[in-house]
Each structure stands twice: as C-alpha cells, then as structure tokens.
Short mmCIF file of C-alpha atoms in Angstrom, two decimals:
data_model
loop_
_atom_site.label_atom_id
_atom_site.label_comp_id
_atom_site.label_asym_id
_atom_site.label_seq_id
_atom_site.Cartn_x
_atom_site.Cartn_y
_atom_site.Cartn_z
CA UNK A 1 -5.65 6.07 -167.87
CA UNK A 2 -8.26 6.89 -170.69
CA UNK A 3 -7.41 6.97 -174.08
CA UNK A 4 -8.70 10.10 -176.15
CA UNK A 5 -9.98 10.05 -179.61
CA UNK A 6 -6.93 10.04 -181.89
CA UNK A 7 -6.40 13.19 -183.90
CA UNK A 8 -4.81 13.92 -187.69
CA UNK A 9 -2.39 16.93 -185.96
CA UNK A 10 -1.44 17.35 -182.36
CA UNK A 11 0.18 20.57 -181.35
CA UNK A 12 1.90 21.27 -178.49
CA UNK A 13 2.67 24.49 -177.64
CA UNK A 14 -0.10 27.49 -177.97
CA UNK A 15 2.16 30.12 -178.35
CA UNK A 16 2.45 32.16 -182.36
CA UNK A 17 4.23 29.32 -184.12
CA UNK A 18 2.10 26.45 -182.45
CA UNK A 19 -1.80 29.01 -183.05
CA UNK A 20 -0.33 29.94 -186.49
CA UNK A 21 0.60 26.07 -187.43
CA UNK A 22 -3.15 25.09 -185.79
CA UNK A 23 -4.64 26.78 -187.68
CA UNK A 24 -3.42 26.35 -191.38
CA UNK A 25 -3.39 22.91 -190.45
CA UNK A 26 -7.26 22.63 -189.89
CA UNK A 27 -7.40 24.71 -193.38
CA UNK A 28 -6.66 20.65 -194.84
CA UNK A 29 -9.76 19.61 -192.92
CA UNK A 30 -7.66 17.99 -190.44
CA UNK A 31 -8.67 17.12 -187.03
CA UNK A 32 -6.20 19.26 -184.86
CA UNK A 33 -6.04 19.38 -180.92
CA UNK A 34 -3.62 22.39 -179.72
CA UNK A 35 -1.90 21.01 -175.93
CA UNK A 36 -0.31 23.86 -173.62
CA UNK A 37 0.79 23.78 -170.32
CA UNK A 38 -1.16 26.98 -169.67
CA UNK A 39 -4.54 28.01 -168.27
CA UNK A 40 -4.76 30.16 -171.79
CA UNK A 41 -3.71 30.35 -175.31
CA UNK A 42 -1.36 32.98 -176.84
CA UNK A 43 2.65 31.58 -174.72
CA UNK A 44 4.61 34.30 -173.26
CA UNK A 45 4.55 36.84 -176.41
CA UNK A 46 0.30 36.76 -176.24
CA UNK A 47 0.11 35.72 -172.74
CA UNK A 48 -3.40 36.77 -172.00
CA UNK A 49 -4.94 37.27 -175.51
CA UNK A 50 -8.37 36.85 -175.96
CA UNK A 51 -10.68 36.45 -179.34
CA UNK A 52 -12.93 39.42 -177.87
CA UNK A 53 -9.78 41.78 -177.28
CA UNK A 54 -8.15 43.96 -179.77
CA UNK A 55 -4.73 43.10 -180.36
CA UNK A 56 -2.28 41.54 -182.51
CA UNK A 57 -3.55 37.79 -181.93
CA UNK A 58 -7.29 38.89 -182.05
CA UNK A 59 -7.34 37.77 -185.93
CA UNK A 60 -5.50 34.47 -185.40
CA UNK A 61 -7.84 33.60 -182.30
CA UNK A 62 -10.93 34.28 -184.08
CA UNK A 63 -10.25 32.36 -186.97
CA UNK A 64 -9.09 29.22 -184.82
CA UNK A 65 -12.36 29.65 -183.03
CA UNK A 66 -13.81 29.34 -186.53
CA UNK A 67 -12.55 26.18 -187.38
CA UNK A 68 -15.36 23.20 -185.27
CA UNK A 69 -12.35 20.64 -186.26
CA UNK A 70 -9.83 22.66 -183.76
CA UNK A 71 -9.31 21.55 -180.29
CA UNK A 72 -8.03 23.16 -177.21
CA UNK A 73 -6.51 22.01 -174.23
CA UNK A 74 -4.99 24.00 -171.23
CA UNK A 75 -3.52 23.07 -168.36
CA UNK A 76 -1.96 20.23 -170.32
CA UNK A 77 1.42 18.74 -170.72
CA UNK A 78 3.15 15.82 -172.33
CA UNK A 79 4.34 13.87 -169.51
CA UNK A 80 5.85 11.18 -172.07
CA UNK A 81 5.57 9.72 -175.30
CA UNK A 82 5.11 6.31 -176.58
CA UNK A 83 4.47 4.14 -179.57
CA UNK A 84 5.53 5.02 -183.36
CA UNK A 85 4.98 3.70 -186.99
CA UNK A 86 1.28 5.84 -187.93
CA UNK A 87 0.64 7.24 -184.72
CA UNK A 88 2.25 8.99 -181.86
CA UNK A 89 0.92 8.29 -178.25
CA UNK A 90 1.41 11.00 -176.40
CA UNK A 91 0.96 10.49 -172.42
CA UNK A 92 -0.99 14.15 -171.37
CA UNK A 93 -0.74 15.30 -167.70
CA UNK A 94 -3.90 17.57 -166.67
CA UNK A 95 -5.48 17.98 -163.50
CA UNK A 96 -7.64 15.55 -164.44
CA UNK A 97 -5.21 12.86 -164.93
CA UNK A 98 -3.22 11.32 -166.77
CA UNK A 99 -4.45 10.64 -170.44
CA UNK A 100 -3.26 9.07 -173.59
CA UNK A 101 -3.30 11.04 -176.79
CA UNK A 102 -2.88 9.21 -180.32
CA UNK A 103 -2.41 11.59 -183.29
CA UNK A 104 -1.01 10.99 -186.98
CA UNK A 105 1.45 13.59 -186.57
CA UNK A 106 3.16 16.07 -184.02
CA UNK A 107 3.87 20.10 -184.33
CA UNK A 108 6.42 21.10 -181.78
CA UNK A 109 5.97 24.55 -181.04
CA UNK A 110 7.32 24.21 -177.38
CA UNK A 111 9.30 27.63 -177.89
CA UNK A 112 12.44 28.93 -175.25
CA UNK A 113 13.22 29.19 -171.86
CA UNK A 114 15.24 31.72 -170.54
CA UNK A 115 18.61 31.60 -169.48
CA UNK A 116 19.75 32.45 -166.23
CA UNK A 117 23.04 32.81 -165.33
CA UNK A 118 24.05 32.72 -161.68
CA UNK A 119 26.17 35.90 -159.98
CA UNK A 120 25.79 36.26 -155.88
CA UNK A 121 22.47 37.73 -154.74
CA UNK A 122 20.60 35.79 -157.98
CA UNK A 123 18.62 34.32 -155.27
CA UNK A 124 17.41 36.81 -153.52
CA UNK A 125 13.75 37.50 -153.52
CA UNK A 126 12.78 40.50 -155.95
CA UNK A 127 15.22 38.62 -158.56
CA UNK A 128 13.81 36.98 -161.09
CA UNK A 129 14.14 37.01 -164.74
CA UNK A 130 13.50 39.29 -167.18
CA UNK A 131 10.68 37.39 -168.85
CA UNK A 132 9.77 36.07 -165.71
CA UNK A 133 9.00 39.33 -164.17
CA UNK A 134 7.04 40.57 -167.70
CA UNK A 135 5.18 37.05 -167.36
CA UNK A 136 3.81 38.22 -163.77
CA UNK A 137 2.89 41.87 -164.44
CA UNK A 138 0.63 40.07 -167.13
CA UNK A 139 -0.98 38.24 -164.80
CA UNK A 140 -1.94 40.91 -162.43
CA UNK A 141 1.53 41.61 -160.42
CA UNK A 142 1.58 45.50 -159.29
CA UNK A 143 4.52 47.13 -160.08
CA UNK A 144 3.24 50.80 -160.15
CA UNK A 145 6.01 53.29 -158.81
CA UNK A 146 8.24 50.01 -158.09
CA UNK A 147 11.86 50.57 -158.70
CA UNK A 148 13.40 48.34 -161.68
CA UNK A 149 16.76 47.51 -163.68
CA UNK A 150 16.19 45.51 -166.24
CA UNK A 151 19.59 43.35 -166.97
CA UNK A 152 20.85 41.11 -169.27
CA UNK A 153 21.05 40.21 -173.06
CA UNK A 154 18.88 40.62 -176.44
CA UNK A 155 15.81 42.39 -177.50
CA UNK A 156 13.44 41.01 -174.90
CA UNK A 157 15.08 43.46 -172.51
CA UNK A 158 14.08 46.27 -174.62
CA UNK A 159 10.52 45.21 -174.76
CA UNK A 160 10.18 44.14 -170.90
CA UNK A 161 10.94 47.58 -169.84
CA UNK A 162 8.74 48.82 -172.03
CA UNK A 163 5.96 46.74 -170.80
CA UNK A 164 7.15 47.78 -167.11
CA UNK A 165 7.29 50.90 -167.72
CA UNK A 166 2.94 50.67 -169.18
CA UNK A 167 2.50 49.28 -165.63
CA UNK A 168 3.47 52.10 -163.96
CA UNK A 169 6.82 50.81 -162.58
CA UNK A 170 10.20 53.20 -162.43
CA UNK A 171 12.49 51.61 -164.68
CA UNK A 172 15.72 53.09 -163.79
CA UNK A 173 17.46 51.70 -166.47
CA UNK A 174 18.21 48.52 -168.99
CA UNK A 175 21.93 46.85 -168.71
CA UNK A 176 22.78 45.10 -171.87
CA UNK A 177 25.85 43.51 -171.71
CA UNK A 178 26.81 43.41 -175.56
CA UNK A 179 28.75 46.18 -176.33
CA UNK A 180 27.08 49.66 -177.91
CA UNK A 181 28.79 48.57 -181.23
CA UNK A 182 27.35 44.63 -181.14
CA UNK A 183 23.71 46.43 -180.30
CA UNK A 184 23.91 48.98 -183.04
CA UNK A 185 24.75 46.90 -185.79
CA UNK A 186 21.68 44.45 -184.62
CA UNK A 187 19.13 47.68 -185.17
CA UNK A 188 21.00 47.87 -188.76
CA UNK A 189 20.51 44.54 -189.78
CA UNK A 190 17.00 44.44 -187.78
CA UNK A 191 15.58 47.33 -190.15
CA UNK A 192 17.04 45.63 -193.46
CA UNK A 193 15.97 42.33 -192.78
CA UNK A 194 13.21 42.31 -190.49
CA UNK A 195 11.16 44.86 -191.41
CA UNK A 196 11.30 46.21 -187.65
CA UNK A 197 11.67 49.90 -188.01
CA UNK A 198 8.39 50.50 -186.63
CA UNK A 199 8.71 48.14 -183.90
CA UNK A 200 12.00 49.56 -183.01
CA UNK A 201 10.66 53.19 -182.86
CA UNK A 202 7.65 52.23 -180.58
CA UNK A 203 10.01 50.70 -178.38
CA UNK A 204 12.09 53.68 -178.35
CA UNK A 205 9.22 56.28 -178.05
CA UNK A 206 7.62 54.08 -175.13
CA UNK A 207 11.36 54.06 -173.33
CA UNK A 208 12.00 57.75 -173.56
CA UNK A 209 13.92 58.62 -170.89
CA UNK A 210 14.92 55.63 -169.63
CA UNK A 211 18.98 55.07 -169.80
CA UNK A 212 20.28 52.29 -171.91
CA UNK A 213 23.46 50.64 -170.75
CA UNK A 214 25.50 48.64 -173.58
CA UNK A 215 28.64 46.83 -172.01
CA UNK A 216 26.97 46.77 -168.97
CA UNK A 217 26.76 43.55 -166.66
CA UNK A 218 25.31 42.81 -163.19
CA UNK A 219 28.02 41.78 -160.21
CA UNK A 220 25.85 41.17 -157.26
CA UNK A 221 22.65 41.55 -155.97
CA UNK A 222 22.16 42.55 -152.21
CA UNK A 223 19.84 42.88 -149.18
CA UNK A 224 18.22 41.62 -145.97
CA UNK A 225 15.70 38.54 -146.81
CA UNK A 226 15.10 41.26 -150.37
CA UNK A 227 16.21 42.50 -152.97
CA UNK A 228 17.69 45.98 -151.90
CA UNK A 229 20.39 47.06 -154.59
CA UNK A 230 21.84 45.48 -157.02
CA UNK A 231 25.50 46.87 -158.36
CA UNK A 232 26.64 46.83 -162.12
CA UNK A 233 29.86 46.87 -163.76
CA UNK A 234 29.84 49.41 -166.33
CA UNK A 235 32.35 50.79 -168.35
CA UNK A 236 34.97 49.27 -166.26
CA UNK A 237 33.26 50.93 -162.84
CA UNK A 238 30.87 49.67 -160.60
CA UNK A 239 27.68 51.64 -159.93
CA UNK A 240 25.08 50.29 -157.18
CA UNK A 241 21.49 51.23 -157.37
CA UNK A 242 18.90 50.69 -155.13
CA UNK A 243 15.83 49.56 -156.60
CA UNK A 244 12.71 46.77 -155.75
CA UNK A 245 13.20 44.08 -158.80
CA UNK A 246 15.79 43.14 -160.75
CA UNK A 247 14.82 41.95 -164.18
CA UNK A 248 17.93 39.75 -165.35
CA UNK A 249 17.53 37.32 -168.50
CA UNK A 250 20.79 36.64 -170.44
CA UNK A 251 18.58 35.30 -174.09
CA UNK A 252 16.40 32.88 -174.77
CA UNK A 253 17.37 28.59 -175.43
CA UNK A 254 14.92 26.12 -177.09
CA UNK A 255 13.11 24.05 -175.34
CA UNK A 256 13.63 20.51 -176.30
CA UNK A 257 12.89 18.38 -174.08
CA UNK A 258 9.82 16.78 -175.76
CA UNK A 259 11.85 16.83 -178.91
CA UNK A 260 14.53 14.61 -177.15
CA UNK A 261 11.94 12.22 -175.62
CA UNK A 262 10.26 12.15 -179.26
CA UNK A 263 13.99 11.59 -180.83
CA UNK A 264 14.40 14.33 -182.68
CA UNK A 265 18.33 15.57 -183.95
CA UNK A 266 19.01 18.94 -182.51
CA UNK A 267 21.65 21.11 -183.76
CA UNK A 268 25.64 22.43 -182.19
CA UNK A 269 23.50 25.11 -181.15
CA UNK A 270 20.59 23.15 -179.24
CA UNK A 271 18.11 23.67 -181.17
CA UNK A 272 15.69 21.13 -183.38
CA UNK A 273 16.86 20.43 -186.60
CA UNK A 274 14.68 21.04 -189.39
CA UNK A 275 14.26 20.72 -193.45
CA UNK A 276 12.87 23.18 -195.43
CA UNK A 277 9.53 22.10 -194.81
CA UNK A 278 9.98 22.05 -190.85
CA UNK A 279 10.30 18.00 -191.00
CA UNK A 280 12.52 16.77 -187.83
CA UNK A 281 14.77 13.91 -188.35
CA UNK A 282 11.68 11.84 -187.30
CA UNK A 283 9.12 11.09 -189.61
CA UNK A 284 5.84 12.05 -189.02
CA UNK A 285 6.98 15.04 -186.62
CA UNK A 286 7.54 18.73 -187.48
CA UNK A 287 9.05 21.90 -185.14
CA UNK A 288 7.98 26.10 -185.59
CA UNK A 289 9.20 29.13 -183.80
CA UNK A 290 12.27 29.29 -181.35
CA UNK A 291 12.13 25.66 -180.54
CA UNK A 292 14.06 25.22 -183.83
CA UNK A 293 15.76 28.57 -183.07
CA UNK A 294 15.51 32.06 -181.44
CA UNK A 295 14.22 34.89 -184.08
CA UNK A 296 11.41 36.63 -183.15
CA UNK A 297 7.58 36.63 -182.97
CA UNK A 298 7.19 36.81 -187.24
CA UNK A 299 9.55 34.02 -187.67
CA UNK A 300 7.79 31.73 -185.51
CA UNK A 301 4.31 32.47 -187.25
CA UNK A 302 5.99 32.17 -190.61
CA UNK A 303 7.53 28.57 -189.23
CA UNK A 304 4.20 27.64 -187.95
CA UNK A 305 2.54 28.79 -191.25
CA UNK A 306 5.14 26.30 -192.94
CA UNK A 307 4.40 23.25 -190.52
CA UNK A 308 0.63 23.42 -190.58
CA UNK A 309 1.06 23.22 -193.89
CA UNK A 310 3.55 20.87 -194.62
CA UNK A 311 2.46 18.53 -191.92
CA UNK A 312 -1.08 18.49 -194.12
CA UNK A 313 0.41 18.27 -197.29
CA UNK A 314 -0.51 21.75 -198.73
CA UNK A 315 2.82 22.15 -200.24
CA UNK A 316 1.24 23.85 -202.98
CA UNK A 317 1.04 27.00 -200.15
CA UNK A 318 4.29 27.13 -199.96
CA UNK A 319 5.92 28.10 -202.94
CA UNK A 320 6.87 31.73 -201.31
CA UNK A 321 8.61 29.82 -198.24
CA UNK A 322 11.66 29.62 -199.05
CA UNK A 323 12.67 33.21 -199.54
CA UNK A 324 11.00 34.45 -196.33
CA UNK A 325 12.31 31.49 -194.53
CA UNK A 326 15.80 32.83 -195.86
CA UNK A 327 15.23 36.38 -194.46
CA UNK A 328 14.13 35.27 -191.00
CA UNK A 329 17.11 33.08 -190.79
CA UNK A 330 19.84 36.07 -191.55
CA UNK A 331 17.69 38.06 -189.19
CA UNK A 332 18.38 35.18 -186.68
CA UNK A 333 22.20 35.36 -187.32
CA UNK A 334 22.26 38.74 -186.65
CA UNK A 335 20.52 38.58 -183.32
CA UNK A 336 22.89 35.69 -182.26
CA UNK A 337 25.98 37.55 -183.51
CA UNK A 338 25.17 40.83 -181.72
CA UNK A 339 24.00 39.26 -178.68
CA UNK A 340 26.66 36.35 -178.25
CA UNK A 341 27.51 36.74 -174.18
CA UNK A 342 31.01 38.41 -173.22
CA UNK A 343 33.62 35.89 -171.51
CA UNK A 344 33.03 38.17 -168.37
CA UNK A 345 30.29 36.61 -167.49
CA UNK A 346 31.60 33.02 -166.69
CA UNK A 347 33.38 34.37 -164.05
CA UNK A 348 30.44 36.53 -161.96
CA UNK A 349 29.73 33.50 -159.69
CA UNK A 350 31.81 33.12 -156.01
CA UNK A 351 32.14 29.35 -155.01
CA UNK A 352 29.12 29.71 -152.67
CA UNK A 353 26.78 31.08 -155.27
CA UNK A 354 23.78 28.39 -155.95
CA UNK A 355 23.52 27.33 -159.17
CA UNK A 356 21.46 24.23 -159.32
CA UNK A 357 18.34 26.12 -157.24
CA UNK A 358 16.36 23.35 -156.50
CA UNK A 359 19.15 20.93 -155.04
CA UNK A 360 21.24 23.72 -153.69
CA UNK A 361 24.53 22.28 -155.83
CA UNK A 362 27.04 25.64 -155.60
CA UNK A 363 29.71 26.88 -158.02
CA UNK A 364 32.44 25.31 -156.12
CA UNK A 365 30.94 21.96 -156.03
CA UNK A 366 30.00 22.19 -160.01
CA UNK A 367 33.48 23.70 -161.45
CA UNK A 368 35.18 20.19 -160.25
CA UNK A 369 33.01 18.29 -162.56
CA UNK A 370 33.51 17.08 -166.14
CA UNK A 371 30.63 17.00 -167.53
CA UNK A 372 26.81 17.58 -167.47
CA UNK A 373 26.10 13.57 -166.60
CA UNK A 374 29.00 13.32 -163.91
CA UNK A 375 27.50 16.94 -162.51
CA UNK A 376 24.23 14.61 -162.05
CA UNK A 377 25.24 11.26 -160.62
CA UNK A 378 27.88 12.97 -158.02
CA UNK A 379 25.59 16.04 -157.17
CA UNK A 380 22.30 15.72 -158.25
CA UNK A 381 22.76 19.15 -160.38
CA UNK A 382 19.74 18.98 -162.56
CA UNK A 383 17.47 15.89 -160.66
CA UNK A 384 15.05 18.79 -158.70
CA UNK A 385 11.78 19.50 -159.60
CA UNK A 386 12.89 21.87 -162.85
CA UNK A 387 15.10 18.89 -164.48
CA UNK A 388 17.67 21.15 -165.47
CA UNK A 389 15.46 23.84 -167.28
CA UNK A 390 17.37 26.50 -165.25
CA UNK A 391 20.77 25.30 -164.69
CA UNK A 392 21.33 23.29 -167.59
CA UNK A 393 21.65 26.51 -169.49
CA UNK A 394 23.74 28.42 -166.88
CA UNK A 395 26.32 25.24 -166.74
CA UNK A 396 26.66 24.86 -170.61
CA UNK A 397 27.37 28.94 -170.57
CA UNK A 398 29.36 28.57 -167.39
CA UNK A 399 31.45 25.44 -168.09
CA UNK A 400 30.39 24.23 -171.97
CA UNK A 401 28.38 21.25 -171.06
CA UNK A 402 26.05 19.90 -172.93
CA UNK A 403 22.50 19.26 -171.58
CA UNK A 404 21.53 15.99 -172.39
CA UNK A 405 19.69 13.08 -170.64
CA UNK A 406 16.26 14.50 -170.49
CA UNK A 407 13.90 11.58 -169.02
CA UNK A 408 10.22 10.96 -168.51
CA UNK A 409 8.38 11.98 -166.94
CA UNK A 410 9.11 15.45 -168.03
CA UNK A 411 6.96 17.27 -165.29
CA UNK A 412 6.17 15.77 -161.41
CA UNK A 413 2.93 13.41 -161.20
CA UNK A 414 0.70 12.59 -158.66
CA UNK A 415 1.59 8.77 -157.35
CA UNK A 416 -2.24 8.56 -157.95
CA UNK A 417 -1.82 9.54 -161.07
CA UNK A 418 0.39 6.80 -161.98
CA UNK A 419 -1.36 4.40 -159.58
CA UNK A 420 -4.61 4.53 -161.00
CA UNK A 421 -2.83 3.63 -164.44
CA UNK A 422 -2.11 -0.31 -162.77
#
C-alpha cells in the first residue's frame, strides 16, 4: 500500500458542503485534498457540474480550480481509518489500490442516503428511488415520453419531477404522503425562513399541470418481470395507474458511517453531532451539510463555509455564523415536522416482501427480531454488499431499531487489494 503525501485538510465528500468547505479552507493556505466516491465533483444536487458550464456551481468550481494548493480525487473512498493524536490515516480505496492518506484534520461532508421503505412490488424492475431515478436521467438515462409517479416524502419529490419532467418524461403525478395541511405549512415556513419563494415558484411553474397528491401513499407495485402499475391509497381509496417508473423516496438520512468508524457522537436523530463551529466530539474532525442533518442545498454550503473555516482557524470569518446557522436550523425543523412519515406506512409490507435486498431477509423473518444486532447474527439483515445503507433505514422506520455496528471495510475490496498490502 503506498502512503500519499500528508495534507493540512482532507475532505471527503464533493458534494456543496464538502466544495464549499474546500475551498474556504485553501483560503488559510492550507494544503486540501477533496476524496469522493464519484467519477466527478458536484454529489447528487450538482451531479454533473462542470467549471466550463453555466450553472449554479460554475462559481464555486472555478474558484477551487483557482486554488494550485486544492486537490481532487474521484473514484475514491475511505475504506477505513486508522491512527490519531496529529494526524488521521485514512485507508483510500481507488481503482488503483488501496492507499494511505495522512491529513491534520478531516471535513465530513459525506451527505444522505435515501430511505427506502419496503411495500410488495418495491422490487420490481422500473422501481427505484426517487433520487435514484433523478441520479440516472443525469447520467444519460432516456426517459422521454416514459410514464412516471413520483412517490414518497419531502421536497426532493417536488424537484425530481421537475427534473423528469425537463427530460421529456410524462409525469403523471407526485404522491406525498404528508397530509395537504403538514405540506402547506412547510411552503409557509419555507418562504419566511429560507428565503425559497423563488425556488418554490420555479418548481411550481416547471410542474404546471402535473397533479400533486398530499396524503397519498403507495400500496403495491405490479407486473410481469416490470414495473406495469403501481396502485396508491389516496384519500382513503385506492387508485392504480399504469405507468413505466416509479420514483419512490420516503426523505433523506445522514450518512455516517465514516463518522462512526472515525468515532464521532451522533445525535437521537442519527445524525453527527456538532458545535457551533462544526467540531465533532473528536478533536481534530469537523461535519457540513446533511451529514449533520437534512436542510437543504444553502445550509450545507453555509455548514461547509463554517468548517473550512473553522477547521483553519479563520474564526475571525465567522462572526455572522451564528445567526444564519440559527435560520437554517428552524428551516430544518420545519422540514422534519411537516414531513415526519404517517404510522400507515409501517404496515405496507406483507410477510413475503424483501426487505434486506441483498440477502433476501423478508418482513416475516425481520418482525420476530429484537433488535438491529440480533436481525444480523440470526439473519444476516444488513451483512450484503450495501452494509445496511438500504435496510438499515427501512428497519429503524419499520420496527425502531437503531443502526449501529458499522465495520471496516466500509465498501468491498479486491483480495488483491488487501494482499498486496502483506
């Protein structure tokens, strides 16, 4: 395994909070190398955003590519960490190798994950998540005159039908299973706090037409080998459509799992704690954007703003913080409040429905467990290639366990890989 030249910041995570933190970092004169698991920079937000391309990342790209004492590196991930005291040794996984990464101190800007939450059909090809599905247009999917509900809970569903919609698809409709008085008093609260009035109305303009379903949930999914309808409970009916994709994402979780291997405190809600000046409960390392919590695309760049600075010690920067930190924050409240997920929903799996995917655990098999560590050692929920990213979410919403016992390595390596370290 080689051993890179040690750096004063490491990000991880190229997403707004981690290219936002980069970047006022390097302002110190750091050294700062910027890790993602990712071909390119921008995460799922500015998937595909380029320095040369006008959008709203073209600023923040051009500056970082600015700054000679910023380093990039795709196709990367933290496999597992060791070491502590001055430096962190982070254990990188590229398709190069394996390689080992010192550096002073550590941004997490891993963001969220979706959740999924399992219901018969889920499985089906032409199901896939919300994000998922927005993630893949990106990337050159064709969706033009394609058939799509778009299902679930929160904001992103708003702006993946949107996006869908650009691409030609037929969105026949978005299912948002808060109620219509939960989602209304989120666009209040958005407006006062966020400052997203204009971001709400070019959602709305860009969905005109399209029907929006509050208290709406999906039942099933159905067809031969594919996706062929999918039928909704709404309003206390059921109404089947047919349609090509189903988009369903029930909200976004933190990812944590190179917080946990690092040591880092989360909060009851999952999330990494933080201080005022992003600090985790381990010295030395520092979180932005949903990783410490789900709010949005400005609080993560304001969080990142915060860490770059904080982890350089520009404190002096930051003597506006605290207020704006203070707005996101209610903003967040308010999107967790509107958005928290009916009781319904615990009960849309059958005892055949899969909900660990890649061990093929089922509903019946899980709901006799106690806990998320007993669900492991007596059915390997959780021990398949994902390591829980998928159902660990669906069982804490399905059954309120906690996911816990994340282990390295965090992501499947080549025996030659770990060979050629001996």
């Amino acid at each position: 395994m080689r051993t890179d030249a040690p750096v004063d910041i490491a990000v991880i995570g190229a997403g707004s909070a981690g290219l936002t933190a980069a970047l006022h970092a390097a302002r110190s004169g750091a050294d700062v190398l910027v890790i993602d698991a990712q071909p390119g920079r921008g995460g799922q937000i500015w998937r595909g955003a380029h320095a040369d391309r006008p959008g709203p990342a073209t600023t923040l790209l051009r500056e970082l590519d600015a700054c000679p004492n910023v380093r990039w590196r795709g196709q990367t991930e933290v496999a597992w960490v060791e070491g502590d005291g001055t430096h962190r040794e982070l254990i990188l996984s590229s398709p190069e190798g394996l390689s080992r990464q010192l550096a002073r101190r550590v941004i997490l800007a891993t963001g969220a994950v979706e959740r999924f939450l399992p219901f018969p059909g889920w499985t089906l090809p032409g199901v896939v998540g919300a994000g998922a599905l927005q993630a893949m247009v990106k990337a050159g999917l064709v969706v033009r005159g394609q058939r799509v509900v778009v299902a679930g809970s929160g904001p992103l569903l708003l702006a993946v039908a949107a996006g869908l919609r650009t691409a030609g698809a037929v969105v026949l409709g978005v299912a948002e299973q808060a109620p219509m008085v939960s989602a209304a008093r989120f666009g209040l609260a958005a407006a006062r706090l966020g400052g997203k009035t204009r971001e709400a109305a070019g959602l709305a303009w860009a969905l005109r037409g399209v029907p929006y379903w509050p208290g709406t949930y999906p039942l099933h999914a159905d067809g031969d080998g594919h996706l062929e309808t999918v039928t909704l409970r709404r309003g206390g009916r059921d109404v089947t459509l047919e349609c090509d994709w189903l988009a369903a994402g029930f909200g976004l979780v933190p990812e944590t799992r190179v917080a946990a291997l690092l040591g880092c405190a989360l909060t009851d809600s999952g999330a990494v704690r933080v201080d005022a000046w992003s600090q985790t409960s381990v010295p030395g390392v520092y979180a932005a954007g949903e990783v410490t919590g789900v709010g949005g695309v400005d609080m993560a760049r304001h969080e990142g703003l915060v860490a770059g600075c904080a982890a350089t010690g520009q404190i002096e920067r930051l003597s506006d913080a605290a207020a704006t930190s203070a707005r996101h924050r209610a903003f967040q409240t308010a999107l967790d409040t509107a958005f928290t997920l009916r009781p319904e929903l615990r009960a849309l799996p059958s005892p055949d429905t899969t909900v660990c995917r890649c061990e093929d655990v089922t509903h019946a098999t899980l709901r006799g467990q106690h806990s998320w560590t007993e669900a492991k050692l007596k059915t390997r929920c959780g021990m398949g290639a994902c390591q829980g990213r998928v159902c660990g979410p669906a069982t804490e919403t399905l059954y309120g366990w906690r996911f816990s016992g994340v282990r390295p390595p965090l992501v499947p390596l080549p025996l030659t890989d770990l060979l050629a370290d001996h």
